[in-house]
Amino acid sequence: MPADIDLGYAIGLEPEKAVEYFESKGYQIGFRWQDVAAEAHAKAFTVAGVMKVDVLQDIRQALGDALKKGTTFDDFKRQISPVLQRKGWLGQGMIVDPDTGEIEGKRLNTRRLQTIFQTNMQSAYMAGRYATQLDQVDTHPYWEYVAILDSRTRPAHRVLAGSVYRYDDPFWQTFYPPNGYRCRCRVRTRTAGYIEKNGIAVRAGRANLKQIDQVVGRDNQTRPAIAYTDPATGQTIAPDPGFGANPGAAWQRPFTPPPLDTLPQTLPHGAELPPLPAANRVRSDALLSAGESPQHYAEAFLSRFGADIGKPVTYTDVAGDVLQINDGLFRDTAGNWKADKFGRGPYMQVLADAVKDPDEIWLAWSQVGDGWTLRRRYIRALETESGDWGLAIFEQCKDGWTGVTTFPPKVGKSAEARRAYIDGQRGTFLRWRRPQK
């Protein structure tokens, strides 16, 4: 089996749990790999250096296809290369915005594509193995670290080879493979009978784990990491920077707080969600008159951003993400106005304020046909001068947008009822939240 395609071969066709893991991933844009911490990497789909959401979506789609079909790196490369070439992201050097001069990212060459393919495939596959092995702990409660021992094996991984820990030992929260780019290690499960019969010593990781400052860049920048001191040799080892979190465990946790405030918070179904800040008072003059023309409503929305008909602007939201604000938001494919669709025209200024000054921004991947799109949802809590409570919600993706302002009468003044209603409107990944005072 050729080494450069071993993951595609090992994964095979439709590994259910690995696909579940891969498709559960959100996204995180990071300019350097050091900017994407391991816990966030396990839950958020990321490519270091790629700061354009549409390019991330293209890469994610190609990786998802490769995982489901069990294809090789060469197949992945053939699928994604023409797309990257067309968008100017294939090759060497930086991508620079011609208008602002800002660096948007680093182009992707064959070696980086191979690293992206192997890292994401292996993390997904290992997360699937982790979930499967957890299902077997009643009969196989001991786990053995397995490394391929040849000339390419990292010294740290060689030290770990053959060591055995219980499945619930904290060692596995940090050292469950992969433990670095192109890591070939894995975990083998063992029964209590096998351990006893072969006289294998079961280690306890807790006493040998400690926090260190790990160098993560050429500028000697450090980041806290968990390291392990081998009791036999006294050698202290740690996963490579960016790999110090078990991808399967991070995926399955009901709530994984991010290491940095700028990383998406993963709040899956069933997790306790934070309440929204106090509702924003909506003045009566913020609502436009009913019966105005759709163009009038569109102009009201655009004016909040300094835009106008035929005068687009590029707007950077509070999370640092870029939106194109122009009259195309309010026209259908035939060019007809649609700003008053679903009766939302009078609330256009309120919807604009939800984008400019949201309480929360949520992200969610959703499948549209055979492709994937990233939806960004802005939420702002409202209260009218008469005391009615509601939400303004603006959701945007590459295929268009939707917006709604609602004052649900059944919610009333109950904090519990309002919170339940809010939870139903949120997405999957908390991109940004208004700082609490």
mmCIF file of N, CA and C in Angstrom, residues 38 173-175 209-216 222-228 237-245:
data_model
loop_
_atom_site.group_PDB
_atom_site.id
_atom_site.type_symbol
_atom_site.label_atom_id
_atom_site.label_comp_id
_atom_site.label_asym_id
_atom_site.label_seq_id
_atom_site.Cartn_x
_atom_site.Cartn_y
_atom_site.Cartn_z
ATOM 1 N N ALA A 38 -5.906 23.509 18.707
ATOM 2 C CA ALA A 38 -6.291 22.124 18.447
ATOM 3 C C ALA A 38 -7.746 21.839 18.767
ATOM 4 N N GLN A 173 -6.815 12.091 26.149
ATOM 5 C CA GLN A 173 -7.388 13.377 25.768
ATOM 6 C C GLN A 173 -6.384 14.241 25.011
ATOM 7 N N THR A 174 -5.108 13.965 25.204
ATOM 8 C CA THR A 174 -4.066 14.728 24.519
ATOM 9 C C THR A 174 -3.352 13.916 23.453
ATOM 10 N N PHE A 175 -3.146 12.622 23.698
ATOM 11 C CA PHE A 175 -2.259 11.837 22.841
ATOM 12 C C PHE A 175 -2.973 10.836 21.938
ATOM 13 N N LEU A 209 1.436 13.835 33.431
ATOM 14 C CA LEU A 209 1.033 14.903 32.522
ATOM 15 C C LEU A 209 1.265 16.254 33.184
ATOM 16 N N LYS A 210 1.732 17.210 32.419
ATOM 17 C CA LYS A 210 1.943 18.550 32.961
ATOM 18 C C LYS A 210 1.808 19.570 31.836
ATOM 19 N N GLN A 211 1.565 20.813 32.228
ATOM 20 C CA GLN A 211 1.451 21.879 31.242
ATOM 21 C C GLN A 211 2.811 22.503 30.993
ATOM 22 N N ILE A 212 3.098 22.746 29.712
ATOM 23 C CA ILE A 212 4.349 23.398 29.333
ATOM 24 C C ILE A 212 4.036 24.564 28.399
ATOM 25 N N ASP A 213 5.013 25.408 28.160
ATOM 26 C CA ASP A 213 4.920 26.447 27.141
ATOM 27 C C ASP A 213 5.599 25.906 25.893
ATOM 28 N N GLN A 214 4.809 25.623 24.872
ATOM 29 C CA GLN A 214 5.329 25.005 23.655
ATOM 30 C C GLN A 214 5.568 26.065 22.590
ATOM 31 N N VAL A 215 6.729 26.035 21.970
ATOM 32 C CA VAL A 215 7.041 26.968 20.888
ATOM 33 C C VAL A 215 6.218 26.586 19.666
ATOM 34 N N VAL A 216 5.515 27.582 19.090
ATOM 35 C CA VAL A 216 4.622 27.279 17.973
ATOM 36 C C VAL A 216 4.980 28.042 16.700
ATOM 37 N N THR A 222 5.002 31.192 22.078
ATOM 38 C CA THR A 222 4.644 29.960 22.784
ATOM 39 C C THR A 222 3.149 29.917 23.058
ATOM 40 N N ARG A 223 2.672 28.708 23.301
ATOM 41 C CA ARG A 223 1.272 28.488 23.653
ATOM 42 C C ARG A 223 1.226 27.348 24.661
ATOM 43 N N PRO A 224 0.375 27.432 25.690
ATOM 44 C CA PRO A 224 0.281 26.343 26.664
ATOM 45 C C PRO A 224 -0.079 25.023 25.989
ATOM 46 N N ALA A 225 0.563 23.948 26.411
ATOM 47 C CA ALA A 225 0.305 22.620 25.860
ATOM 48 C C ALA A 225 0.483 21.587 26.966
ATOM 49 N N ILE A 226 -0.135 20.429 26.776
ATOM 50 C CA ILE A 226 0.007 19.328 27.722
ATOM 51 C C ILE A 226 1.118 18.409 27.232
ATOM 52 N N ALA A 227 2.053 18.101 28.121
ATOM 53 C CA ALA A 227 3.171 17.214 27.793
ATOM 54 C C ALA A 227 3.146 16.004 28.721
ATOM 55 N N TYR A 228 3.842 14.962 28.297
ATOM 56 C CA TYR A 228 3.887 13.702 29.049
ATOM 57 C C TYR A 228 5.343 13.356 29.331
ATOM 58 N N ILE A 237 7.585 14.652 26.373
ATOM 59 C CA ILE A 237 7.155 14.725 24.977
ATOM 60 C C ILE A 237 5.771 15.352 24.910
ATOM 61 N N ALA A 238 5.463 15.907 23.765
ATOM 62 C CA ALA A 238 4.160 16.530 23.546
ATOM 63 C C ALA A 238 3.776 16.340 22.087
ATOM 64 N N PRO A 239 2.482 16.327 21.786
ATOM 65 C CA PRO A 239 2.075 16.302 20.386
ATOM 66 C C PRO A 239 2.613 17.534 19.666
ATOM 67 N N ASP A 240 2.726 17.445 18.359
ATOM 68 C CA ASP A 240 3.142 18.612 17.598
ATOM 69 C C ASP A 240 2.166 19.759 17.848
ATOM 70 N N PRO A 241 2.620 21.004 17.748
ATOM 71 C CA PRO A 241 1.716 22.140 17.948
ATOM 72 C C PRO A 241 0.479 22.028 17.058
ATOM 73 N N GLY A 242 -0.667 22.259 17.665
ATOM 74 C CA GLY A 242 -1.923 22.174 16.925
ATOM 75 C C GLY A 242 -2.590 20.826 16.982
ATOM 76 N N PHE A 243 -1.939 19.821 17.612
ATOM 77 C CA PHE A 243 -2.501 18.472 17.645
ATOM 78 C C PHE A 243 -2.756 17.977 19.069
ATOM 79 N N GLY A 244 -2.781 18.874 20.041
ATOM 80 C CA GLY A 244 -2.906 18.447 21.429
ATOM 81 C C GLY A 244 -4.318 18.251 21.910
ATOM 82 N N ALA A 245 -5.227 17.821 21.054
ATOM 83 C CA ALA A 245 -6.600 17.533 21.479
ATOM 84 C C ALA A 245 -7.110 16.334 20.706
#
